[in-house]
PDB file of C-alpha atoms in Angstrom:
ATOM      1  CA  UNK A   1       7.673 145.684 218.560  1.00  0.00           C
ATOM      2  CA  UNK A   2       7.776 149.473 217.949  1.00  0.00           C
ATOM      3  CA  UNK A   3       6.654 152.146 220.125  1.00  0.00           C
ATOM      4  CA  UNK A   4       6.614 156.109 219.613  1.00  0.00           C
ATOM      5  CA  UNK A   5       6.804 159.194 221.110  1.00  0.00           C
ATOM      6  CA  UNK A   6       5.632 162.624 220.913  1.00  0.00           C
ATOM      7  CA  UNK A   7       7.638 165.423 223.676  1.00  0.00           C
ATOM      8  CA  UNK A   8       8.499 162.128 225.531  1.00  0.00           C
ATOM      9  CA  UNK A   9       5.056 161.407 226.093  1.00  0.00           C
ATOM     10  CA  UNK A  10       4.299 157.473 224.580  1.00  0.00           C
ATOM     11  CA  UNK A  11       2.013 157.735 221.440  1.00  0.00           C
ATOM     12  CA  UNK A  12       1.978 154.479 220.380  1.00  0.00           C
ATOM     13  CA  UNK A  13       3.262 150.920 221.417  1.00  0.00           C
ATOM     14  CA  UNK A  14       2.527 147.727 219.523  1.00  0.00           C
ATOM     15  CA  UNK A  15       0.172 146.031 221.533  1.00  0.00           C
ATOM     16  CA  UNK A  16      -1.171 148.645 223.698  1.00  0.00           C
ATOM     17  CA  UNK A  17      -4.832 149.323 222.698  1.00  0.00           C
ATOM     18  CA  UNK A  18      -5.510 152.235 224.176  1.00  0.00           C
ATOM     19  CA  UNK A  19      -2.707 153.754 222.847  1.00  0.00           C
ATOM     20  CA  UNK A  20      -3.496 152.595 219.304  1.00  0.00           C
ATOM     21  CA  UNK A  21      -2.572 154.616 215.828  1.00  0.00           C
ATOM     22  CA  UNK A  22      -2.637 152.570 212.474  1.00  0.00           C
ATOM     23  CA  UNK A  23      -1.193 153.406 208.890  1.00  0.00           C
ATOM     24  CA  UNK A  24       2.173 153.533 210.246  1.00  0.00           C
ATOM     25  CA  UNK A  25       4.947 154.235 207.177  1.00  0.00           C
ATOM     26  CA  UNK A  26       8.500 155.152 207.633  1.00  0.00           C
ATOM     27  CA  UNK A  27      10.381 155.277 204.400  1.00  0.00           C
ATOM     28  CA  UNK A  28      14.117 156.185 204.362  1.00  0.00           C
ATOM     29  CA  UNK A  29      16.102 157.479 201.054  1.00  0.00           C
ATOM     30  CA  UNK A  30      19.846 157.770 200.454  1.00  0.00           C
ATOM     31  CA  UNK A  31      20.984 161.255 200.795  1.00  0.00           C
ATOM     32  CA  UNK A  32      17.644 162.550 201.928  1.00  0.00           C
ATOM     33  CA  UNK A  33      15.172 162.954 205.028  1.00  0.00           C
ATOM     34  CA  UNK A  34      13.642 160.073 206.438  1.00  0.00           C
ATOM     35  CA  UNK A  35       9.713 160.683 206.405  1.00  0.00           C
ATOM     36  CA  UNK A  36       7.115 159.355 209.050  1.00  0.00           C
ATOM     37  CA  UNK A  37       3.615 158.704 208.622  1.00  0.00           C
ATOM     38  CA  UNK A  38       0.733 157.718 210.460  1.00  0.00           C
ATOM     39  CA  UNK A  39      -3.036 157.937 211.609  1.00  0.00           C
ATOM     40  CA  UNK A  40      -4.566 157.868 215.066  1.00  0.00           C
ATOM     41  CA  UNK A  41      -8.448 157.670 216.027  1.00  0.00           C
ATOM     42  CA  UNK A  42      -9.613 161.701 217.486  1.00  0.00           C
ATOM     43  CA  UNK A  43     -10.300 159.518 221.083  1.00  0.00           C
ATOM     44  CA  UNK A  44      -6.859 158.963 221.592  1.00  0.00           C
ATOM     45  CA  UNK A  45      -5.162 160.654 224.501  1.00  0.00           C
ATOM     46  CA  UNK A  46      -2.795 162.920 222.557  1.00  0.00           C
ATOM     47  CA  UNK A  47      -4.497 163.877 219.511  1.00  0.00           C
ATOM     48  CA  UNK A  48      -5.516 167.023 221.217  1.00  0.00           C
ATOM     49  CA  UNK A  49      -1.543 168.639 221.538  1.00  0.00           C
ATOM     50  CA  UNK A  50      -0.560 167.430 218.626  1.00  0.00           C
ATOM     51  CA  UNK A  51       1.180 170.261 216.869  1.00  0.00           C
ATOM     52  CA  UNK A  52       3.219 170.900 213.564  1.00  0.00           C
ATOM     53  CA  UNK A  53       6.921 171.563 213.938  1.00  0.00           C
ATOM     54  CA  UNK A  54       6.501 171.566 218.091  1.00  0.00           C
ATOM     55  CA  UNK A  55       8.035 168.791 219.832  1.00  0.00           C
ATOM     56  CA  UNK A  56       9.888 165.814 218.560  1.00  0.00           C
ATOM     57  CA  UNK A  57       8.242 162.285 217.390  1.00  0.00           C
ATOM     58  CA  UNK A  58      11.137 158.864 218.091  1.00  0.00           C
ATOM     59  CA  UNK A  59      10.208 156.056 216.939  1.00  0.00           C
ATOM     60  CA  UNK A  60      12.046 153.316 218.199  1.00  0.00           C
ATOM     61  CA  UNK A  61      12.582 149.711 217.700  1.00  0.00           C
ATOM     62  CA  UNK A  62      12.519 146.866 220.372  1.00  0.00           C
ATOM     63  CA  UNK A  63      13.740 142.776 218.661  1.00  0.00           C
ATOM     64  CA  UNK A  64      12.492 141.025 221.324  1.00  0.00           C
ATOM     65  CA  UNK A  65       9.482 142.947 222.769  1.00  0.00           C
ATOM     66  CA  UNK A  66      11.158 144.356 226.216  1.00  0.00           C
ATOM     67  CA  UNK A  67      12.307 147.871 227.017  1.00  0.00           C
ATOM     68  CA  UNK A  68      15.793 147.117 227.485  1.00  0.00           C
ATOM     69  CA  UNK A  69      16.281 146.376 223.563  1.00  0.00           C
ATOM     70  CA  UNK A  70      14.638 149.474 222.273  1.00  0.00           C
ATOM     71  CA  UNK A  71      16.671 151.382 220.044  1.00  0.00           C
ATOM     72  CA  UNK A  72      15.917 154.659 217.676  1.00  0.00           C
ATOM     73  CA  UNK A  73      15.411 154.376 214.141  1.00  0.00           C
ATOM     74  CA  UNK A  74      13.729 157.649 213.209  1.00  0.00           C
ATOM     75  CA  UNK A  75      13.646 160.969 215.031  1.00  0.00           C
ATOM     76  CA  UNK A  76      12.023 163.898 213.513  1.00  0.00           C
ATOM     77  CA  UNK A  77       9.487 166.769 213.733  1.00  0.00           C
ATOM     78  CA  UNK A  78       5.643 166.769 212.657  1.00  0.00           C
ATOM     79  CA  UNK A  79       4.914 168.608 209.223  1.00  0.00           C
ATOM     80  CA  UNK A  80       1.966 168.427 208.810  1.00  0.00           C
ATOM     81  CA  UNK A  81      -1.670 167.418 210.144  1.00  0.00           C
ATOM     82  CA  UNK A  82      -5.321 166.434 208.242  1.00  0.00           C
ATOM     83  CA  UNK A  83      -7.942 164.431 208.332  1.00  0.00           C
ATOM     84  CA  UNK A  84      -8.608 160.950 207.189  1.00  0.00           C
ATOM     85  CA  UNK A  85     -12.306 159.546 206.534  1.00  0.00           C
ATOM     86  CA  UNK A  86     -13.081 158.257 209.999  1.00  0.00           C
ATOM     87  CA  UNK A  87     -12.713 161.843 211.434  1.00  0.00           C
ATOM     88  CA  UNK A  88      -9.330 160.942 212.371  1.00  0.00           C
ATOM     89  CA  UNK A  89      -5.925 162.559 212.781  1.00  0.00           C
ATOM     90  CA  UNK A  90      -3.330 162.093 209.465  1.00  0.00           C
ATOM     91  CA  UNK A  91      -0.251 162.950 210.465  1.00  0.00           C
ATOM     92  CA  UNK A  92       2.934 163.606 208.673  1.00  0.00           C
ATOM     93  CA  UNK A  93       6.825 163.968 209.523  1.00  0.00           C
ATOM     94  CA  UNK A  94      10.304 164.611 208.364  1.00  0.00           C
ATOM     95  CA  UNK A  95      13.428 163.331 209.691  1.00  0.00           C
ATOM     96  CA  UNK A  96      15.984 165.314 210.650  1.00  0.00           C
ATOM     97  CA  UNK A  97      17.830 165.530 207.952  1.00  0.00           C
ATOM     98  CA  UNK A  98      15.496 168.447 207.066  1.00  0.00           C
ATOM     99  CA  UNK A  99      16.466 170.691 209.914  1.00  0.00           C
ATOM    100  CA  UNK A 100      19.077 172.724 208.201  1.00  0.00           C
ATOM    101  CA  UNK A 101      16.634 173.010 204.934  1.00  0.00           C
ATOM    102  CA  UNK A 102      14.007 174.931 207.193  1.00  0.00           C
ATOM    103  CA  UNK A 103      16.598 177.682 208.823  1.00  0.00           C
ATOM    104  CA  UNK A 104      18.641 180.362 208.000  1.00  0.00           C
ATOM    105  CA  UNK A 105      22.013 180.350 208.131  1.00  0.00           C
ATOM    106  CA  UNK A 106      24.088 183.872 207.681  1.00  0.00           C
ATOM    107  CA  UNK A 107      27.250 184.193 206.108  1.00  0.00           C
ATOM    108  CA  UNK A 108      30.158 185.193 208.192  1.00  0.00           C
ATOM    109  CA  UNK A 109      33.511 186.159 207.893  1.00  0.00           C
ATOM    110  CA  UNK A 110      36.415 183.690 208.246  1.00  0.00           C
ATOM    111  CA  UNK A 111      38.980 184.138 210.817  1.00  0.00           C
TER     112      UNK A 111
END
């Protein structure tokens, strides 16, 4: 069972209709940003506040379908948002791993 959220607010559980999205992809590389991916019909609750680089998507992992087991396997921010064939939200996400590639960092002087 897997369930996700967006700002803390549930997007998705397995199982839950009206909370439904579909195309879900995570893919994970060695020495490189996990990346997210799903779709979600434009009647779902949330597809409204969805916004690129905002608030934080978890996805999270449950073995034997309760609560109590659920554990994180990908944490990460949105990057970017289209539109599949059914008028539907495509949505797209880094892990983050990719944090530190989208800032600045100054140089400073050693002590």
């Amino acid at each position: 069972m897997y369930s996700v959220t967006y700002g803390g607010k549930m997007l998705y559980r397995s199982g839950a209709g009206v909370l439904s999205a579909y195309e879900l992809h995570l893919s994970e590389t060695e020495n490189g940003p996990a990346e997210f991916s799903f779709q979600m019909s434009m009647d779902h609750p949330l597809s409204e506040i969805l916004e690129a680089g905002r608030a934080e998507i978890v996805v999270y992992e449950s073995r034997d379908g309760t609560l109590l087991d659920e554990h994180e396997i990908f944490r990460g921010k949105i990057t970017g948002i289209g539109t599949d064939f059914q008028n539907g939200k495509q949505v797209e996400c880094t892990g983050v791993l990719n944090y530190l590639a989208n800032s600045i960092q100054r140089p400073g002087a050693h002590r």
